[in-house]
Tab-separated table of C-alpha atoms in Angstrom:
chain	number	residue	atom	x	y	z
T	1	MET	CA	115.494	75.092	102.362
T	2	ARG	CA	114.109	74.153	105.746
T	3	GLN	CA	113.830	77.000	108.241
T	4	GLU	CA	116.216	75.239	110.629
T	5	ASP	CA	118.793	75.144	107.820
T	6	ILE	CA	118.338	78.832	107.008
T	7	TRP	CA	118.820	79.865	110.631
T	8	ASP	CA	122.103	78.004	111.070
T	9	SER	CA	125.102	78.944	113.215
T	10	VAL	CA	126.354	81.520	110.694
T	11	ALA	CA	122.987	83.303	110.590
T	12	ALA	CA	122.566	83.061	114.358
T	13	GLN	CA	125.968	84.564	115.099
T	14	ALA	CA	125.265	87.495	112.772
T	15	TYR	CA	121.661	88.024	113.883
T	16	ASP	CA	122.152	90.418	116.804
T	17	THR	CA	122.972	94.019	115.888
T	18	PRO	CA	123.068	95.725	119.315
T	19	GLY	CA	121.856	99.293	119.286
T	20	THR	CA	120.799	99.371	115.624
T	21	GLY	CA	117.851	98.290	113.486
T	22	MET	CA	115.356	96.144	115.348
T	23	PHE	CA	117.843	95.994	118.251
T	24	ALA	CA	117.772	99.771	118.751
T	25	ALA	CA	116.898	100.715	122.317
T	26	ASP	CA	113.774	102.670	121.361
T	27	VAL	CA	112.450	99.794	119.222
T	28	VAL	CA	113.028	97.143	121.869
T	29	GLY	CA	111.845	99.431	124.647
T	30	ALA	CA	108.498	100.194	123.006
T	31	THR	CA	107.945	96.502	122.246
T	32	VAL	CA	108.673	95.402	125.790
T	33	ASP	CA	106.586	98.188	127.346
T	34	ARG	CA	103.524	97.084	125.369
T	35	LEU	CA	104.052	93.378	126.073
T	36	VAL	CA	104.384	94.011	129.815
T	37	GLU	CA	101.031	95.807	129.674
T	38	LEU	CA	99.369	93.022	127.681
T	39	ALA	CA	100.728	90.266	129.941
T	40	GLY	CA	98.943	91.894	132.875
T	41	GLY	CA	101.099	90.151	135.443
T	42	GLY	CA	100.716	86.715	133.850
T	43	GLU	CA	103.193	84.459	132.088
T	44	ALA	CA	104.223	84.941	128.448
T	45	LEU	CA	105.188	82.548	125.667
T	46	GLU	CA	107.197	83.703	122.659
T	47	PHE	CA	106.885	81.779	119.415
T	48	ALA	CA	110.218	81.777	117.533
T	49	ILE	CA	112.107	83.286	120.457
T	50	GLY	CA	115.365	83.452	118.497
T	51	THR	CA	118.308	84.978	120.336
T	52	GLY	CA	116.082	86.653	122.909
T	53	ARG	CA	115.930	90.172	121.475
T	54	VAL	CA	112.546	90.714	123.156
T	55	ALA	CA	112.386	87.879	125.692
T	56	VAL	CA	115.498	88.851	127.667
T	57	PRO	CA	114.460	92.456	128.418
T	58	LEU	CA	110.877	91.298	128.991
T	59	ALA	CA	112.090	88.819	131.621
T	60	GLU	CA	114.165	91.590	133.175
T	61	ARG	CA	110.924	93.519	133.602
T	62	GLY	CA	109.552	90.720	135.762
T	63	VAL	CA	107.486	88.774	133.206
T	64	LYS	CA	108.029	85.019	133.278
T	65	VAL	CA	108.860	84.080	129.686
T	66	THR	CA	109.020	80.687	127.976
T	67	GLY	CA	110.030	80.217	124.355
T	68	ILE	CA	109.546	77.908	121.401
T	69	GLU	CA	112.318	77.928	118.781
T	70	LEU	CA	113.083	75.703	115.812
T	71	SER	CA	116.753	76.676	115.416
T	72	THR	CA	119.150	75.200	117.954
T	73	ALA	CA	121.810	77.639	116.721
T	74	MET	CA	119.589	80.590	117.714
T	75	ILE	CA	118.999	79.003	121.119
T	76	GLU	CA	122.759	78.688	121.603
T	77	GLN	CA	123.068	82.447	121.119
T	78	LEU	CA	120.258	83.003	123.610
T	79	ARG	CA	122.069	80.815	126.130
T	80	GLN	CA	125.031	83.174	126.052
T	81	LYS	CA	122.687	85.784	127.585
T	82	VAL	CA	120.497	83.799	130.001
T	83	ASP	CA	120.296	80.234	131.256
T	84	GLU	CA	117.502	77.677	130.926
T	85	ALA	CA	116.186	78.428	134.395
T	86	THR	CA	115.683	82.090	133.509
T	87	ILE	CA	114.051	81.575	130.099
T	88	PRO	CA	113.186	77.931	129.309
T	89	VAL	CA	112.931	77.076	125.613
T	90	VAL	CA	111.284	74.119	123.877
T	91	VAL	CA	112.815	73.103	120.548
T	92	GLY	CA	110.200	72.880	117.806
T	93	ASP	CA	108.030	74.754	115.333
T	94	MET	CA	105.490	77.363	116.370
T	95	ALA	CA	102.556	75.660	114.629
T	96	THR	CA	102.566	72.372	116.551
T	97	THR	CA	105.002	72.418	119.489
T	98	ALA	CA	103.669	72.553	123.040
T	99	ALA	CA	105.308	74.406	125.917
T	100	PRO	CA	104.526	73.853	129.611
T	101	GLY	CA	102.694	76.349	131.779
T	102	GLU	CA	99.623	78.563	131.625
T	103	HIS	CA	100.048	81.784	129.723
T	104	ALA	CA	98.204	85.076	129.674
T	105	LEU	CA	100.118	86.169	126.573
T	106	VAL	CA	101.554	84.529	123.463
T	107	TYR	CA	103.448	86.797	121.112
T	108	LEU	CA	105.083	86.582	117.703
T	109	VAL	CA	107.188	89.527	116.540
T	110	PHE	CA	108.925	90.959	113.480
T	111	ASN	CA	107.119	89.143	110.635
T	112	THR	CA	108.033	85.693	111.955
T	113	ILE	CA	104.656	84.113	111.202
T	114	GLY	CA	105.693	84.493	107.550
T	115	ASN	CA	108.314	81.777	108.089
T	116	LEU	CA	105.393	79.351	107.906
T	117	LEU	CA	105.053	78.999	104.148
T	118	THR	CA	101.460	77.769	103.824
T	119	GLN	CA	98.152	79.214	104.909
T	120	ALA	CA	97.337	75.951	106.711
T	121	GLU	CA	100.485	76.190	108.828
T	122	GLN	CA	99.720	79.794	109.716
T	123	VAL	CA	96.194	78.829	110.812
T	124	GLU	CA	97.719	76.080	112.965
T	125	CYS	CA	99.985	78.686	114.531
T	126	PHE	CA	96.902	80.577	115.719
T	127	ARG	CA	95.392	77.356	117.033
T	128	ASN	CA	98.625	76.535	118.840
T	129	ALA	CA	98.574	79.962	120.458
T	130	ALA	CA	94.990	79.357	121.599
T	131	ARG	CA	95.977	76.026	123.165
T	132	HIS	CA	98.580	77.773	125.312
T	133	LEU	CA	96.376	80.609	126.565
T	134	THR	CA	94.155	80.872	129.581
T	135	PRO	CA	90.587	82.115	128.876
T	136	GLY	CA	90.726	85.764	127.896
T	137	GLY	CA	94.411	85.519	127.031
T	138	ARG	CA	95.972	87.456	124.177
T	139	PHE	CA	97.925	86.545	121.066
T	140	VAL	CA	99.998	89.392	119.614
T	141	VAL	CA	101.343	89.370	116.049
T	142	GLU	CA	103.700	91.968	114.604
T	143	LEU	CA	103.646	91.796	110.815
T	144	GLY	CA	104.406	93.860	107.753
T	145	VAL	CA	101.718	94.869	105.297
T	146	PRO	CA	102.376	93.338	101.849
T	147	ASP	CA	103.898	96.116	99.766
T	148	LEU	CA	102.703	95.002	96.351
T	149	ARG	CA	101.905	98.566	95.275
T	150	ARG	CA	105.653	98.984	94.702
T	151	LEU	CA	105.701	96.046	92.276
T	152	PRO	CA	105.226	97.217	88.641
T	153	PRO	CA	103.288	94.894	86.292
T	154	GLY	CA	105.558	92.230	84.890
T	155	GLN	CA	108.377	92.943	87.361
T	156	PRO	CA	108.936	90.151	89.914
T	157	GLY	CA	111.024	92.044	92.450
T	158	VAL	CA	111.892	95.388	94.037
T	159	VAL	CA	114.832	96.831	95.940
T	160	PHE	CA	113.726	97.489	99.517
T	161	ALA	CA	116.986	98.774	101.003
T	162	THR	CA	120.398	100.090	99.965
T	163	ASP	CA	123.298	100.987	102.188
T	164	GLU	CA	127.070	100.992	102.084
T	165	GLY	CA	128.022	97.359	101.560
T	166	TYR	CA	124.413	96.147	101.448
T	167	ILE	CA	121.496	95.751	99.028
T	168	GLY	CA	118.145	94.153	99.869
T	169	VAL	CA	115.803	92.819	97.200
T	170	ASP	CA	112.364	91.226	97.587
T	171	SER	CA	111.139	88.861	94.856
T	172	TYR	CA	107.442	87.959	94.770
T	173	ASP	CA	105.298	85.001	93.782
T	174	PRO	CA	101.769	86.491	93.983
T	175	LEU	CA	100.055	83.192	93.168
T	176	ARG	CA	101.341	81.561	96.361
T	177	GLN	CA	101.658	84.791	98.378
T	178	HIS	CA	105.355	84.065	98.699
T	179	LEU	CA	108.263	86.445	98.771
T	180	VAL	CA	111.970	85.873	99.195
T	181	SER	CA	114.108	88.567	100.782
T	182	HIS	CA	117.610	88.520	99.302
T	183	HIS	CA	120.262	90.211	101.441
T	184	PHE	CA	123.508	90.987	99.579
T	185	HIS	CA	126.521	91.977	101.695
T	186	PHE	CA	129.701	92.980	99.891
T	187	GLY	CA	133.071	94.617	100.373
T	188	ASP	CA	135.817	95.842	98.065
T	189	ASP	CA	136.413	92.535	96.310
T	190	ARG	CA	134.278	90.790	93.686
T	191	GLN	CA	132.571	88.406	96.070
T	192	ALA	CA	129.270	89.045	97.839
T	193	ARG	CA	127.628	87.117	100.658
T	194	VAL	CA	123.953	86.310	100.084
T	195	PHE	CA	121.387	85.423	102.742
T	196	ARG	CA	117.850	84.529	101.631
T	197	THR	CA	114.703	84.254	103.731
T	198	PRO	CA	111.509	82.838	102.145
T	199	GLN	CA	108.200	84.000	103.612
T	200	ARG	CA	104.471	83.799	103.029
T	201	TYR	CA	102.979	87.274	103.266
T	202	VAL	CA	99.566	87.735	104.882
T	203	TRP	CA	97.009	90.492	104.450
T	204	PRO	CA	95.547	91.932	107.705
T	205	ALA	CA	92.011	90.733	106.845
T	206	GLU	CA	93.337	87.233	106.160
T	207	LEU	CA	95.123	87.276	109.512
T	208	ASP	CA	91.858	88.223	111.240
T	209	LEU	CA	90.097	85.257	109.637
T	210	MET	CA	92.852	82.939	110.867
T	211	GLY	CA	92.210	84.304	114.332
T	212	GLN	CA	88.479	83.664	114.090
T	213	LEU	CA	89.099	80.063	113.024
T	214	ALA	CA	91.109	79.569	116.214
T	215	GLY	CA	88.571	81.225	118.516
T	216	PHE	CA	90.078	84.731	118.664
T	217	GLN	CA	88.602	88.159	118.120
T	218	LEU	CA	90.658	91.147	117.077
T	219	GLU	CA	90.994	93.432	120.095
T	220	SER	CA	93.206	96.163	118.624
T	221	ARG	CA	95.439	96.965	115.681
T	222	HIS	CA	98.019	99.740	115.588
T	223	ALA	CA	100.760	100.746	113.187
T	224	ASP	CA	103.502	100.213	115.789
T	225	TRP	CA	104.162	99.219	119.387
T	226	ARG	CA	103.589	102.787	120.610
T	227	GLY	CA	99.967	102.731	119.480
T	228	ALA	CA	100.100	104.850	116.324
T	229	GLU	CA	96.937	104.740	114.238
T	230	PHE	CA	96.824	101.998	111.611
T	231	THR	CA	95.977	103.498	108.212
T	232	ALA	CA	96.019	102.538	104.539
T	233	GLU	CA	99.587	103.885	104.375
T	234	SER	CA	100.920	101.859	107.317
T	235	ARG	CA	103.818	99.574	106.416
T	236	SER	CA	103.301	97.216	109.351
T	237	HIS	CA	100.931	96.491	112.206
T	238	VAL	CA	100.765	95.127	115.736
T	239	SER	CA	97.545	93.133	116.068
T	240	VAL	CA	96.212	91.932	119.416
T	241	TYR	CA	93.785	88.991	119.432
T	242	ARG	CA	91.782	87.993	122.483
T	243	LEU	CA	90.673	84.450	123.227
T	244	ALA	CA	87.033	84.079	124.222
């Protein structure tokens, strides 16, 4: 499926979970605090802005934010929060679409670079970020570390989450560095609702090479937005790349 078909009106309307998960106040607060610091008073551009989970509170902190978003359904949800004058959004993909303005910061959160399903597209995403940045500007990527150590030999998938009325399963294609997250939601009847998101997972060292190809150098890498040390046991990272 195309990404714009995956993120349709049904997915967009169910995307926001105020106060829980990635919408929890401490998660959003730490993200916004760090992005305000990295913007340094300049303008910011969010690739795959979605429903504005990060962009809206960032704009409320005084940072001028522009977005690029492929899904018009996600933009419609964003427009219920803020208007075009407050946070302008250009419809398009994050690898090729251009947005107006000069930006000190481009950011891409919550594994979204994985929505680009080829290495070439992910490299182009870095190059697109570079095109939007002023000299010395920063590109920030939040991304999970591939968790292949949980995958036994010969087993193509693992359960990553269980909760009342929910099971999450990741299935892997190691040859293409692809995974599909399968989200099963169910009630008391025999029917379950399934939502699938295909991704291309990226190793941190591979991400650094993509940055170098686009003219970036890695400035910092931490395990979270609060600056925890990144170690071999870290499940995710926030990597900051600086344009020469």
